[in-house]
Amino acid sequence: MSTYTQQVQINVNGALRTAIVEPRTTLVDFLREHLGLTGTHVGCEHGICGACTILLNGDPVRSCCMLAVQADGMAVTTVEGLSPERGKLSAIQDAFCEKHALQCGYCTPGMLMACHALLQRNRQPDEAAIREAISGNLCRCTGYQQIVDAVKHVVSGEKKHEAGV
Amino acid sequence: MKPAFKYIGRHRRAVEHRRFVTGQGRYAADIRLHGMSHVAIVASPYASARILSIDASEALKLPGVLAVITGEELNAAIDPMLPGVDAPSVTRYPLAHEVVRYTGEWVAAVVAESRAIAEDAAELIYVEYETTPHVLDAEKAMDASAPLVHPKHGSNIIFRRKFTWGPVDDHFGQSAHTLSYRVKWARSSTVPIETFAVACEWNDAQQVLDVWASIQMPKYPDLLAKCLRLPGNGVRVHYDVDVGGSYGVKRGLKHTILVGYLARKLNRPVRFIEDRLENMRGGDMQGPDRIFDVTLAFDTDGTINAMRMRAVDDIGAYSGRSPLQLGKPVGAIVGPYRIKSVEYDAVSVMTNKTPQEAVRGFGQAPTNYAIETGVDKVARFLGMSRIYIRNRNLIRSDEFPYLIPSGTYYDSGDYATVFRKALDAAVYDELVRQRDFLRQQGQLAGVGISTCLEPSGGNSSFEPLFNPKNETTTWMDSCLVRVDLAGSVTALMGTSTSGQAHETLVSTVVGEILEREPDTIRVMHADSLHALPSNSPVGSRMAIMLGGAAAGAAKKIRAKLLAVGAHNLGVPVEALIYENGEVIVKDDRSRRIPWDQLIEIVHRKYHQMPPGMEPGLQEKFVWEVPTGGKMPTEDGRVQMYPCHSFESHVVLASVDPGTGKVTLHRYVCGHDCGVMISPDVVHGMTYGGVAHGLGAALMEKFAYSEDGQLLSGTFMDYLMPSAMEVPPVTIVDHCTPSPLTEFGQKGSGEAGYLGSAAAIAGAINDALAERGACIDQLPMTPFAIWRTLQSTAARTQSGDNHD
């Protein structure tokens, strides 16, 4: 058993959060149990299912497979930080609702983070790129089709926007 | 022309989605209770052993540990969980006592201030075991010499009944051909991404146990109260907890009994969340594991006359409702075909494996796979096309309601049309050309076809069928609709939701009947002490049963408003119409009472209400399953489920002959579930079901070593389809309304899953047929396929040598 603790400072969704944690505390447990950010879910705790995906300095990572102390000084974005402002949905959140890209909602936060990260680095992904981007996130409800449709929906919205439609 | 429905069948954003995409879902693991303590489990490392001693002294010394509990204490304080069949000595408790019967069985539980401390303490508990003989193979377990999993039961067979429906012997004697085969459906499951989680809080002053759980289980509060020896109203299950997927398996009764007991004992809130290994190994959520021995009797023209089927199902070490999963398929035992007589030998066997739980389709998907494999084999035997043989045997659209030999009437359908639409959408001839092209490229390639039924409406007729002491003939569901003083509509449902968008369903239906905008209607999940009876979302029943109940309650509201209108307008009710919440005189539309005024009257103006009418505005409706209410006949005929959806899958697959790797190139699913209330939801479930069946067909298996260790307890060895394995799927809708339901809807919660494994397996075998190979067990992993190809090649070669 560990009684040693350590202070961490992590920028979470734009706000600096300071906390004292046991070094063995995983990042996802820190987010959920210490900060109460329960939007990030725990599925397998061994880095396969992707339910706990968050953005670490902008990149999607598994928050079950790293420790909170490893994120010290870094920036974390969780699903709670995706909305542009309170009461508004981001384009991908909105598309998930429109295209019924979720059912039970459990994999959804991780899925959203993976799709968001994809769209940050590639504004016009094709189907293969979309499937590859979510291939590390397991979903048992949707068969992935409507998730792919949702990302395509954002992409077509972008295209319309660029074409001035 | 006025469309049939205003809101039903339209695209509508699911009400639930907004909270899920913003991270505001409320799952069991998100529940925060003041002073919450945490559980970790000590599990058996052996498949079968006597527990000689348990030493928790070191664990109890650890700061932060609140209690260690074993079966000795717990079992004396509670009543056991009993099986769904008549086998009273096959008792089951959350913690093992004296013996363990499978690897992963819970032996002790630690409660501590944090989960980490609890896990530290669990490692300090020393359990001494003496291993005893075990049995893992279901057929060996049926031998008289096999070690008994439950010696008091006297046999490893927990249930066996041979049904004979119709003159099977005559039909076999009259048929030109018979063909026998064996297929195996492997032990897989739905494996939701959320494991089971439960939090309990005991209120000493009120003597009530509050429960928040990721549950999808009929009669859960009643069974929990009974096992904890509490009155029924001493348990309050909070159904407003979002459930992170279930598809049948989220039935953590044993988890809840343990946590509930601990919460009461310690008088503080207790939470348990399975970790993934606990879920896979000791969570008791594995699925059917079946061996089918089938013989079909058929004529030279392709007509299949009769079937003999023996299904041996390995339910593992304990029994809940799992033996009943051999019972539900009785209601669709001939699939969509005009098979005239059937002998069905249902054998439920216990082994030293993790117990089986209800899985999507409740046993129908394996049965469908067994039937479809046979239909393909008959086609191959007769040298006919698989399309021809199906069309030859499909029940025709003018034959409904159609009575099958085992006593169920199929409500409606147009199987041949849905089948044709699926083939057309796949462009079947082009698909065959693509297959042949792939073959020319050196791949093994095949086309798979299935035509399968999804019984829906979730009755529980298999209970009396499989247990003469059980006289359950209702499996009702209910809804309460309330209109408040401000005119807002709220509906109450009595169960939790695990992704089926019930809030969307209910608000759409109530909106349709009351002609109010569905997005303004709030749907609540009542807790079990406030709820009307529900049997939870099992058996593809909620569109039918909850949808029907919501419509029934809303219609009573509408009738009441019409009566109020008639009273105040001084005309008979028949002279009125109800439109957009207003009551209007048919012949003089200027005479009307708008919604707000009607609401004002029923809430405030008793003097304007018809004499004798209850003030206020809320109505409940409890709906019995249509066609329900009947006991089985002596010879085991029963109306199982009321409605029957149909699906036809067409798939093109290739197999890399060097590695056995399968690629799916084209996937079409023709689907008829009657009137779709929420098409997006239906399609979503169907896509998901196809993916789930793909997993069962090609990837997923709970494998055990010879000494009974689970070899696939993580997602690195229990493989599930990702977006790379699941192909784009084309769904082709068709609508044959059910005559039994409010709007013509049928169920669809198991759609896709009930026909995809059969079709994919058919495609693989079409591919392997080129090499004279055949594989009749799931999952058809690359290794299994490769090994089949190798052994077939070796056999052919040695055969050549001998010639």
CSV table of N, CA, C and O in Angstrom, one decimal, chain A residues 1-2 24 32-33 38-39 41-46 48-49 51 79-80 83 87-89 93-94 96-98 100-109 112 127 131-132 134-135 138-146, chain B residues 11 13 17-18 20-23 27 29-30 32 63 116-117 120 189-191 193-195 243-245 247 271 275-276 498-499 680-681 684-685 687-688 691-692 700 714-716 720-724 726-729:
chain,number,residue,atom,x,y,z
A,1,MET,N,0.8,-1.2,0.0
A,1,MET,CA,0.0,0.0,0.0
A,1,MET,C,0.9,1.2,0.0
A,1,MET,O,1.9,1.3,0.6
A,2,SER,N,0.4,2.2,-0.7
A,2,SER,CA,1.2,3.4,-0.9
A,2,SER,C,0.6,4.5,0.0
A,2,SER,O,-0.6,4.8,0.1
A,24,ARG,N,0.3,6.2,-7.7
A,24,ARG,CA,-0.3,5.1,-8.5
A,24,ARG,C,-1.7,5.5,-9.0
A,24,ARG,O,-2.3,4.6,-9.7
A,32,ARG,N,-11.9,11.4,-12.8
A,32,ARG,CA,-13.2,11.0,-12.4
A,32,ARG,C,-13.4,11.2,-10.9
A,32,ARG,O,-14.4,11.7,-10.4
A,33,GLU,N,-12.5,10.6,-10.1
A,33,GLU,CA,-12.7,10.6,-8.7
A,33,GLU,C,-12.2,11.9,-8.0
A,33,GLU,O,-12.8,12.3,-7.0
A,38,THR,N,-16.8,12.9,-14.6
A,38,THR,CA,-17.2,11.5,-14.8
A,38,THR,C,-17.6,11.3,-16.3
A,38,THR,O,-18.0,10.2,-16.6
A,39,GLY,N,-17.4,12.3,-17.1
A,39,GLY,CA,-17.7,12.1,-18.6
A,39,GLY,C,-16.7,11.1,-19.2
A,39,GLY,O,-17.1,10.4,-20.1
A,41,HIS,N,-14.9,7.7,-19.4
A,41,HIS,CA,-15.4,6.4,-18.8
A,41,HIS,C,-14.2,5.4,-18.8
A,41,HIS,O,-13.3,5.5,-19.6
A,42,VAL,N,-14.4,4.4,-17.9
A,42,VAL,CA,-13.5,3.3,-17.8
A,42,VAL,C,-14.1,2.1,-18.4
A,42,VAL,O,-15.2,1.7,-18.0
A,43,GLY,N,-13.4,1.5,-19.4
A,43,GLY,CA,-14.0,0.3,-20.0
A,43,GLY,C,-13.2,-1.0,-19.7
A,43,GLY,O,-13.7,-2.0,-19.2
A,44,CYS,N,-11.9,-1.0,-20.0
A,44,CYS,CA,-11.1,-2.2,-19.8
A,44,CYS,C,-9.9,-2.0,-18.9
A,44,CYS,O,-9.4,-3.0,-18.4
A,45,GLU,N,-9.5,-0.8,-18.7
A,45,GLU,CA,-8.3,-0.6,-17.9
A,45,GLU,C,-7.0,-1.3,-18.3
A,45,GLU,O,-6.1,-1.5,-17.6
A,46,HIS,N,-7.0,-1.7,-19.6
A,46,HIS,CA,-5.8,-2.2,-20.2
A,46,HIS,C,-5.5,-1.7,-21.6
A,46,HIS,O,-4.8,-2.3,-22.3
A,48,ILE,N,-7.3,-1.1,-24.4
A,48,ILE,CA,-7.8,-1.6,-25.6
A,48,ILE,C,-9.0,-0.9,-26.1
A,48,ILE,O,-9.2,-0.6,-27.2
A,49,CYS,N,-10.0,-0.7,-25.2
A,49,CYS,CA,-11.3,-0.3,-25.6
A,49,CYS,C,-11.4,1.2,-26.0
A,49,CYS,O,-12.3,1.5,-26.7
A,51,ALA,N,-12.5,3.7,-24.3
A,51,ALA,CA,-13.5,4.5,-23.6
A,51,ALA,C,-13.0,5.7,-22.8
A,51,ALA,O,-13.6,6.7,-22.7
A,79,VAL,N,-14.3,15.2,-22.5
A,79,VAL,CA,-15.5,15.4,-23.2
A,79,VAL,C,-16.2,16.6,-22.7
A,79,VAL,O,-16.9,17.4,-23.4
A,80,GLU,N,-16.0,16.9,-21.4
A,80,GLU,CA,-16.7,18.1,-20.8
A,80,GLU,C,-16.1,19.4,-21.4
A,80,GLU,O,-16.7,20.4,-21.3
A,83,SER,N,-17.5,21.2,-25.7
A,83,SER,CA,-18.5,22.2,-26.0
A,83,SER,C,-17.8,23.6,-26.1
A,83,SER,O,-17.1,23.9,-25.3
A,87,GLY,N,-24.1,25.0,-23.1
A,87,GLY,CA,-25.4,25.0,-23.8
A,87,GLY,C,-25.2,24.8,-25.3
A,87,GLY,O,-26.2,24.6,-26.0
A,88,LYS,N,-24.0,24.9,-25.8
A,88,LYS,CA,-23.7,24.7,-27.2
A,88,LYS,C,-23.0,23.4,-27.4
A,88,LYS,O,-22.3,22.9,-26.6
A,89,LEU,N,-23.2,22.8,-28.6
A,89,LEU,CA,-22.5,21.6,-29.0
A,89,LEU,C,-21.4,21.9,-30.0
A,89,LEU,O,-21.6,22.8,-30.8
A,93,GLN,N,-20.0,16.9,-31.7
A,93,GLN,CA,-21.1,16.5,-30.8
A,93,GLN,C,-22.4,16.6,-31.4
A,93,GLN,O,-23.3,15.7,-31.3
A,94,ASP,N,-22.6,17.7,-32.2
A,94,ASP,CA,-23.9,17.9,-32.9
A,94,ASP,C,-24.1,16.8,-33.9
A,94,ASP,O,-25.3,16.3,-34.0
A,96,PHE,N,-23.0,13.8,-33.9
A,96,PHE,CA,-23.3,12.5,-33.2
A,96,PHE,C,-24.8,12.4,-32.9
A,96,PHE,O,-25.4,11.4,-33.0
A,97,CYS,N,-25.3,13.5,-32.4
A,97,CYS,CA,-26.8,13.6,-32.1
A,97,CYS,C,-27.6,13.4,-33.4
A,97,CYS,O,-28.6,12.6,-33.5
A,98,GLU,N,-27.2,14.1,-34.4
A,98,GLU,CA,-28.0,14.1,-35.7
A,98,GLU,C,-28.0,12.8,-36.4
A,98,GLU,O,-29.0,12.4,-36.9
A,100,HIS,N,-27.3,9.8,-35.0
A,100,HIS,CA,-27.6,8.7,-34.1
A,100,HIS,C,-26.3,7.8,-33.9
A,100,HIS,O,-26.3,6.6,-34.1
A,101,ALA,N,-25.2,8.5,-33.7
A,101,ALA,CA,-23.9,7.8,-33.6
A,101,ALA,C,-23.6,7.2,-32.3
A,101,ALA,O,-22.5,6.9,-32.0
A,102,LEU,N,-24.7,7.0,-31.5
A,102,LEU,CA,-24.5,6.5,-30.2
A,102,LEU,C,-25.8,5.8,-29.7
A,102,LEU,O,-26.8,6.1,-30.2
A,103,GLN,N,-25.6,4.9,-28.8
A,103,GLN,CA,-26.8,4.3,-28.2
A,103,GLN,C,-26.7,4.4,-26.7
A,103,GLN,O,-27.3,5.2,-26.1
A,104,CYS,N,-25.9,3.5,-26.1
A,104,CYS,CA,-25.8,3.6,-24.6
A,104,CYS,C,-25.0,4.7,-24.1
A,104,CYS,O,-25.1,5.1,-23.0
A,105,GLY,N,-24.2,5.3,-25.0
A,105,GLY,CA,-23.4,6.5,-24.6
A,105,GLY,C,-22.1,6.2,-23.9
A,105,GLY,O,-21.4,7.1,-23.6
A,106,TYR,N,-21.8,4.9,-23.7
A,106,TYR,CA,-20.6,4.6,-22.8
A,106,TYR,C,-19.3,4.8,-23.5
A,106,TYR,O,-18.4,5.4,-22.9
A,107,CYS,N,-19.2,4.4,-24.8
A,107,CYS,CA,-18.0,4.6,-25.5
A,107,CYS,C,-17.9,6.0,-26.1
A,107,CYS,O,-16.9,6.4,-26.6
A,108,THR,N,-19.0,6.7,-26.0
A,108,THR,CA,-19.2,8.0,-26.8
A,108,THR,C,-18.1,9.0,-26.4
A,108,THR,O,-17.6,9.6,-27.3
A,109,PRO,N,-17.9,9.3,-25.1
A,109,PRO,CA,-16.8,10.3,-24.9
A,109,PRO,C,-15.5,10.0,-25.5
A,109,PRO,O,-14.9,10.9,-26.2
A,112,LEU,N,-15.8,10.5,-29.3
A,112,LEU,CA,-15.9,11.9,-29.6
A,112,LEU,C,-14.4,12.4,-29.6
A,112,LEU,O,-14.1,13.2,-30.5
A,127,GLU,N,-13.5,7.9,-45.8
A,127,GLU,CA,-14.0,6.8,-44.9
A,127,GLU,C,-12.9,6.0,-44.3
A,127,GLU,O,-13.0,5.6,-43.1
A,131,ARG,N,-12.4,5.5,-40.3
A,131,ARG,CA,-12.4,4.2,-39.6
A,131,ARG,C,-11.0,3.9,-38.9
A,131,ARG,O,-11.0,3.3,-37.8
A,132,GLU,N,-10.0,4.3,-39.5
A,132,GLU,CA,-8.7,4.1,-38.9
A,132,GLU,C,-8.6,4.9,-37.6
A,132,GLU,O,-8.1,4.4,-36.6
A,134,ILE,N,-10.9,5.7,-35.6
A,134,ILE,CA,-11.7,5.2,-34.4
A,134,ILE,C,-11.5,3.7,-34.2
A,134,ILE,O,-12.1,3.1,-33.4
A,135,SER,N,-10.4,3.2,-34.9
A,135,SER,CA,-10.2,1.8,-34.8
A,135,SER,C,-9.7,1.4,-33.4
A,135,SER,O,-9.7,0.2,-33.0
A,138,LEU,N,-13.6,0.8,-29.1
A,138,LEU,CA,-14.6,-0.2,-29.3
A,138,LEU,C,-16.0,0.3,-28.9
A,138,LEU,O,-16.1,1.0,-27.9
A,139,CYS,N,-16.9,-0.1,-29.8
A,139,CYS,CA,-18.3,0.2,-29.5
A,139,CYS,C,-19.1,-1.1,-29.7
A,139,CYS,O,-18.9,-1.7,-30.7
A,140,ARG,N,-20.0,-1.4,-28.8
A,140,ARG,CA,-20.7,-2.6,-28.9
A,140,ARG,C,-22.2,-2.4,-29.4
A,140,ARG,O,-22.9,-3.3,-29.6
A,141,CYS,N,-22.5,-1.1,-29.5
A,141,CYS,CA,-23.9,-0.8,-29.8
A,141,CYS,C,-24.1,-0.5,-31.3
A,141,CYS,O,-25.1,-1.0,-31.9
A,142,THR,N,-23.2,0.3,-31.9
A,142,THR,CA,-23.5,0.9,-33.2
A,142,THR,C,-23.0,0.2,-34.4
A,142,THR,O,-23.5,0.5,-35.5
A,143,GLY,N,-22.1,-0.7,-34.3
A,143,GLY,CA,-21.5,-1.3,-35.5
A,143,GLY,C,-20.7,-0.2,-36.2
A,143,GLY,O,-20.3,-0.4,-37.4
A,144,TYR,N,-20.5,0.9,-35.6
A,144,TYR,CA,-19.6,2.0,-36.1
A,144,TYR,C,-20.2,2.8,-37.3
A,144,TYR,O,-19.7,3.9,-37.5
A,145,GLN,N,-21.2,2.3,-37.9
A,145,GLN,CA,-21.6,2.9,-39.2
A,145,GLN,C,-22.1,4.4,-39.0
A,145,GLN,O,-21.7,5.3,-39.7
A,146,GLN,N,-23.0,4.6,-37.9
A,146,GLN,CA,-23.5,5.9,-37.8
A,146,GLN,C,-22.5,6.9,-37.2
A,146,GLN,O,-22.6,8.1,-37.3
B,11,HIS,N,-37.4,11.0,-38.7
B,11,HIS,CA,-36.1,11.3,-38.1
B,11,HIS,C,-36.3,12.2,-36.9
B,11,HIS,O,-37.0,13.3,-37.1
B,13,ARG,N,-34.0,13.5,-33.4
B,13,ARG,CA,-32.8,13.3,-32.5
B,13,ARG,C,-33.2,12.6,-31.2
B,13,ARG,O,-34.2,13.1,-30.6
B,17,HIS,N,-29.4,11.7,-26.3
B,17,HIS,CA,-28.0,11.9,-26.8
B,17,HIS,C,-27.3,13.1,-26.2
B,17,HIS,O,-26.1,13.1,-26.0
B,18,ARG,N,-28.1,14.2,-26.0
B,18,ARG,CA,-27.5,15.4,-25.5
B,18,ARG,C,-26.7,15.2,-24.3
B,18,ARG,O,-25.6,15.7,-24.1
B,20,PHE,N,-25.4,12.5,-23.3
B,20,PHE,CA,-24.2,11.6,-23.5
B,20,PHE,C,-23.1,12.3,-24.2
B,20,PHE,O,-21.9,12.0,-23.9
B,21,VAL,N,-23.4,13.1,-25.2
B,21,VAL,CA,-22.3,13.8,-25.9
B,21,VAL,C,-21.6,14.9,-25.1
B,21,VAL,O,-20.5,15.4,-25.5
B,22,THR,N,-22.3,15.3,-24.1
B,22,THR,CA,-21.6,16.4,-23.3
B,22,THR,C,-21.0,15.8,-22.0
B,22,THR,O,-20.5,16.6,-21.1
B,23,GLY,N,-21.0,14.5,-21.9
B,23,GLY,CA,-20.4,13.9,-20.7
B,23,GLY,C,-21.2,14.0,-19.5
B,23,GLY,O,-20.7,13.9,-18.3
B,27,TYR,N,-24.0,7.2,-15.0
B,27,TYR,CA,-23.9,5.8,-15.0
B,27,TYR,C,-23.7,5.4,-13.5
B,27,TYR,O,-23.4,6.2,-12.7
B,29,ALA,N,-21.3,4.0,-12.1
B,29,ALA,CA,-20.0,4.3,-11.5
B,29,ALA,C,-19.8,5.8,-11.3
B,29,ALA,O,-18.8,6.2,-10.7
B,30,ASP,N,-20.8,6.6,-11.7
B,30,ASP,CA,-20.7,8.0,-11.5
B,30,ASP,C,-21.4,8.5,-10.2
B,30,ASP,O,-21.4,9.6,-9.8
B,32,ARG,N,-22.1,9.3,-6.6
B,32,ARG,CA,-21.3,9.7,-5.5
B,32,ARG,C,-22.1,9.7,-4.2
B,32,ARG,O,-23.1,10.5,-4.2
B,63,PRO,N,-4.7,-0.4,7.4
B,63,PRO,CA,-5.5,0.8,7.6
B,63,PRO,C,-6.4,1.1,6.5
B,63,PRO,O,-6.0,1.0,5.3
B,116,ALA,N,-8.4,1.1,-4.1
B,116,ALA,CA,-7.0,0.7,-4.1
B,116,ALA,C,-6.7,-0.1,-2.8
B,116,ALA,O,-6.0,-1.1,-2.8
B,117,ILE,N,-7.1,0.5,-1.6
B,117,ILE,CA,-6.9,-0.2,-0.4
B,117,ILE,C,-7.6,-1.6,-0.4
B,117,ILE,O,-7.0,-2.6,0.1
B,120,ASP,N,-5.5,-3.9,-2.3
B,120,ASP,CA,-4.3,-4.2,-1.6
B,120,ASP,C,-4.6,-5.3,-0.5
B,120,ASP,O,-3.9,-6.3,-0.4
B,189,SER,N,-20.2,-13.6,-25.8
B,189,SER,CA,-21.2,-12.8,-25.1
B,189,SER,C,-21.3,-11.4,-25.7
B,189,SER,O,-20.6,-11.1,-26.6
B,190,THR,N,-22.1,-10.6,-25.1
B,190,THR,CA,-22.3,-9.3,-25.6
B,190,THR,C,-21.2,-8.3,-25.1
B,190,THR,O,-20.9,-7.3,-25.8
B,191,VAL,N,-20.6,-8.6,-24.0
B,191,VAL,CA,-19.5,-7.9,-23.5
B,191,VAL,C,-19.6,-6.4,-23.6
B,191,VAL,O,-18.9,-5.7,-24.4
B,193,ILE,N,-19.2,-2.4,-23.0
B,193,ILE,CA,-17.9,-1.7,-22.7
B,193,ILE,C,-18.0,-1.3,-21.2
B,193,ILE,O,-16.9,-1.2,-20.5
B,194,GLU,N,-19.1,-1.0,-20.7
B,194,GLU,CA,-19.3,-0.7,-19.2
B,194,GLU,C,-19.4,-2.1,-18.5
B,194,GLU,O,-20.2,-2.9,-18.9
B,195,THR,N,-18.5,-2.3,-17.5
B,195,THR,CA,-18.7,-3.5,-16.7
B,195,THR,C,-19.9,-3.3,-15.8
B,195,THR,O,-20.5,-2.2,-15.8
B,243,VAL,N,-27.3,2.9,-18.3
B,243,VAL,CA,-26.6,1.6,-18.4
B,243,VAL,C,-25.8,1.6,-19.6
B,243,VAL,O,-26.3,1.8,-20.7
B,244,GLY,N,-24.5,1.4,-19.4
B,244,GLY,CA,-23.5,1.4,-20.5
B,244,GLY,C,-23.5,0.2,-21.4
B,244,GLY,O,-22.4,-0.5,-21.5
B,245,GLY,N,-24.6,-0.2,-22.0
B,245,GLY,CA,-24.7,-1.4,-22.8
B,245,GLY,C,-25.0,-2.6,-22.0
B,245,GLY,O,-24.7,-2.7,-20.8
B,247,TYR,N,-27.4,-5.6,-23.7
B,247,TYR,CA,-27.8,-6.6,-24.7
B,247,TYR,C,-28.1,-7.9,-24.0
B,247,TYR,O,-27.8,-9.0,-24.6
B,271,ARG,N,-19.9,0.5,-2.7
B,271,ARG,CA,-19.9,0.5,-4.2
B,271,ARG,C,-19.0,-0.7,-4.7
B,271,ARG,O,-17.9,-0.9,-4.1
B,275,ASP,N,-13.8,-4.9,-12.4
B,275,ASP,CA,-12.8,-4.6,-13.3
B,275,ASP,C,-13.0,-5.6,-14.5
B,275,ASP,O,-13.9,-6.5,-14.5
B,276,ARG,N,-12.2,-5.4,-15.6
B,276,ARG,CA,-12.6,-6.2,-16.8
B,276,ARG,C,-12.4,-7.7,-16.6
B,276,ARG,O,-13.2,-8.5,-17.0
B,498,SER,N,-30.6,0.8,-21.5
B,498,SER,CA,-29.2,0.5,-21.8
B,498,SER,C,-28.8,0.8,-23.3
B,498,SER,O,-28.2,0.0,-23.9
B,499,GLY,N,-29.3,1.9,-23.8
B,499,GLY,CA,-29.0,2.3,-25.1
B,499,GLY,C,-30.2,2.2,-26.1
B,499,GLY,O,-30.0,2.6,-27.3
B,680,ASP,N,-34.1,5.8,-36.9
B,680,ASP,CA,-32.7,5.9,-36.6
B,680,ASP,C,-32.3,4.9,-35.5
B,680,ASP,O,-31.2,4.3,-35.6
B,681,VAL,N,-33.1,4.7,-34.5
B,681,VAL,CA,-32.9,3.8,-33.4
B,681,VAL,C,-32.9,2.4,-34.0
B,681,VAL,O,-32.0,1.6,-33.7
B,684,GLY,N,-29.8,1.8,-36.0
B,684,GLY,CA,-28.6,1.7,-35.2
B,684,GLY,C,-28.5,0.3,-34.5
B,684,GLY,O,-27.4,-0.3,-34.5
B,685,MET,N,-29.6,-0.2,-34.0
B,685,MET,CA,-29.5,-1.5,-33.3
B,685,MET,C,-29.2,-2.6,-34.4
B,685,MET,O,-28.5,-3.5,-34.1
B,687,TYR,N,-27.4,-2.2,-37.2
B,687,TYR,CA,-26.0,-2.1,-37.5
B,687,TYR,C,-25.2,-2.8,-36.4
B,687,TYR,O,-24.3,-3.6,-36.6
B,688,GLY,N,-25.6,-2.5,-35.2
B,688,GLY,CA,-24.8,-3.0,-34.0
B,688,GLY,C,-25.0,-4.5,-33.9
B,688,GLY,O,-24.0,-5.2,-33.5
B,691,ALA,N,-22.7,-6.2,-36.3
B,691,ALA,CA,-21.3,-6.3,-35.8
B,691,ALA,C,-21.2,-7.3,-34.7
B,691,ALA,O,-20.2,-8.0,-34.7
B,692,HIS,N,-22.2,-7.4,-33.9
B,692,HIS,CA,-22.1,-8.3,-32.8
B,692,HIS,C,-22.1,-9.8,-33.3
B,692,HIS,O,-21.4,-10.6,-32.9
B,700,GLU,N,-15.1,-14.0,-31.4
B,700,GLU,CA,-15.2,-14.0,-30.0
B,700,GLU,C,-15.4,-15.3,-29.4
B,700,GLU,O,-16.3,-16.1,-29.8
B,714,THR,N,-9.2,-10.9,-21.2
B,714,THR,CA,-8.9,-9.5,-21.5
B,714,THR,C,-9.3,-9.2,-23.0
B,714,THR,O,-9.6,-10.1,-23.7
B,715,PHE,N,-9.3,-8.0,-23.3
B,715,PHE,CA,-9.6,-7.6,-24.7
B,715,PHE,C,-8.5,-7.8,-25.7
B,715,PHE,O,-8.6,-7.6,-26.8
B,716,MET,N,-7.4,-8.4,-25.1
B,716,MET,CA,-6.3,-8.7,-26.0
B,716,MET,C,-6.4,-10.2,-26.5
B,716,MET,O,-5.8,-10.6,-27.4
B,720,MET,N,-12.9,-8.4,-30.2
B,720,MET,CA,-14.2,-7.9,-30.6
B,720,MET,C,-14.0,-7.0,-31.8
B,720,MET,O,-12.9,-6.4,-32.0
B,721,PRO,N,-15.0,-6.9,-32.7
B,721,PRO,CA,-14.8,-6.2,-33.9
B,721,PRO,C,-14.6,-4.7,-33.7
B,721,PRO,O,-15.3,-4.1,-32.9
B,722,SER,N,-13.7,-4.2,-34.4
B,722,SER,CA,-13.5,-2.7,-34.4
B,722,SER,C,-14.0,-2.2,-35.7
B,722,SER,O,-14.5,-2.9,-36.6
B,723,ALA,N,-13.9,-0.9,-35.9
B,723,ALA,CA,-14.3,-0.2,-37.2
B,723,ALA,C,-13.6,-0.8,-38.4
B,723,ALA,O,-14.0,-0.6,-39.5
B,724,MET,N,-12.5,-1.4,-38.2
B,724,MET,CA,-11.7,-2.0,-39.3
B,724,MET,C,-12.3,-3.4,-39.7
B,724,MET,O,-12.2,-3.7,-40.9
B,726,VAL,N,-15.7,-4.4,-39.1
B,726,VAL,CA,-17.1,-4.3,-39.5
B,726,VAL,C,-17.2,-3.5,-40.8
B,726,VAL,O,-16.7,-2.4,-40.9
B,727,PRO,N,-17.7,-4.1,-41.8
B,727,PRO,CA,-17.8,-3.4,-43.1
B,727,PRO,C,-19.0,-2.4,-43.1
B,727,PRO,O,-19.9,-2.5,-42.2
B,728,PRO,N,-19.0,-1.5,-44.1
B,728,PRO,CA,-20.3,-0.7,-44.2
B,728,PRO,C,-21.4,-1.7,-44.5
B,728,PRO,O,-21.3,-2.6,-45.2
B,729,VAL,N,-22.5,-1.4,-43.9
B,729,VAL,CA,-23.7,-2.3,-44.0
B,729,VAL,C,-24.8,-1.5,-44.7
B,729,VAL,O,-25.1,-0.3,-44.3
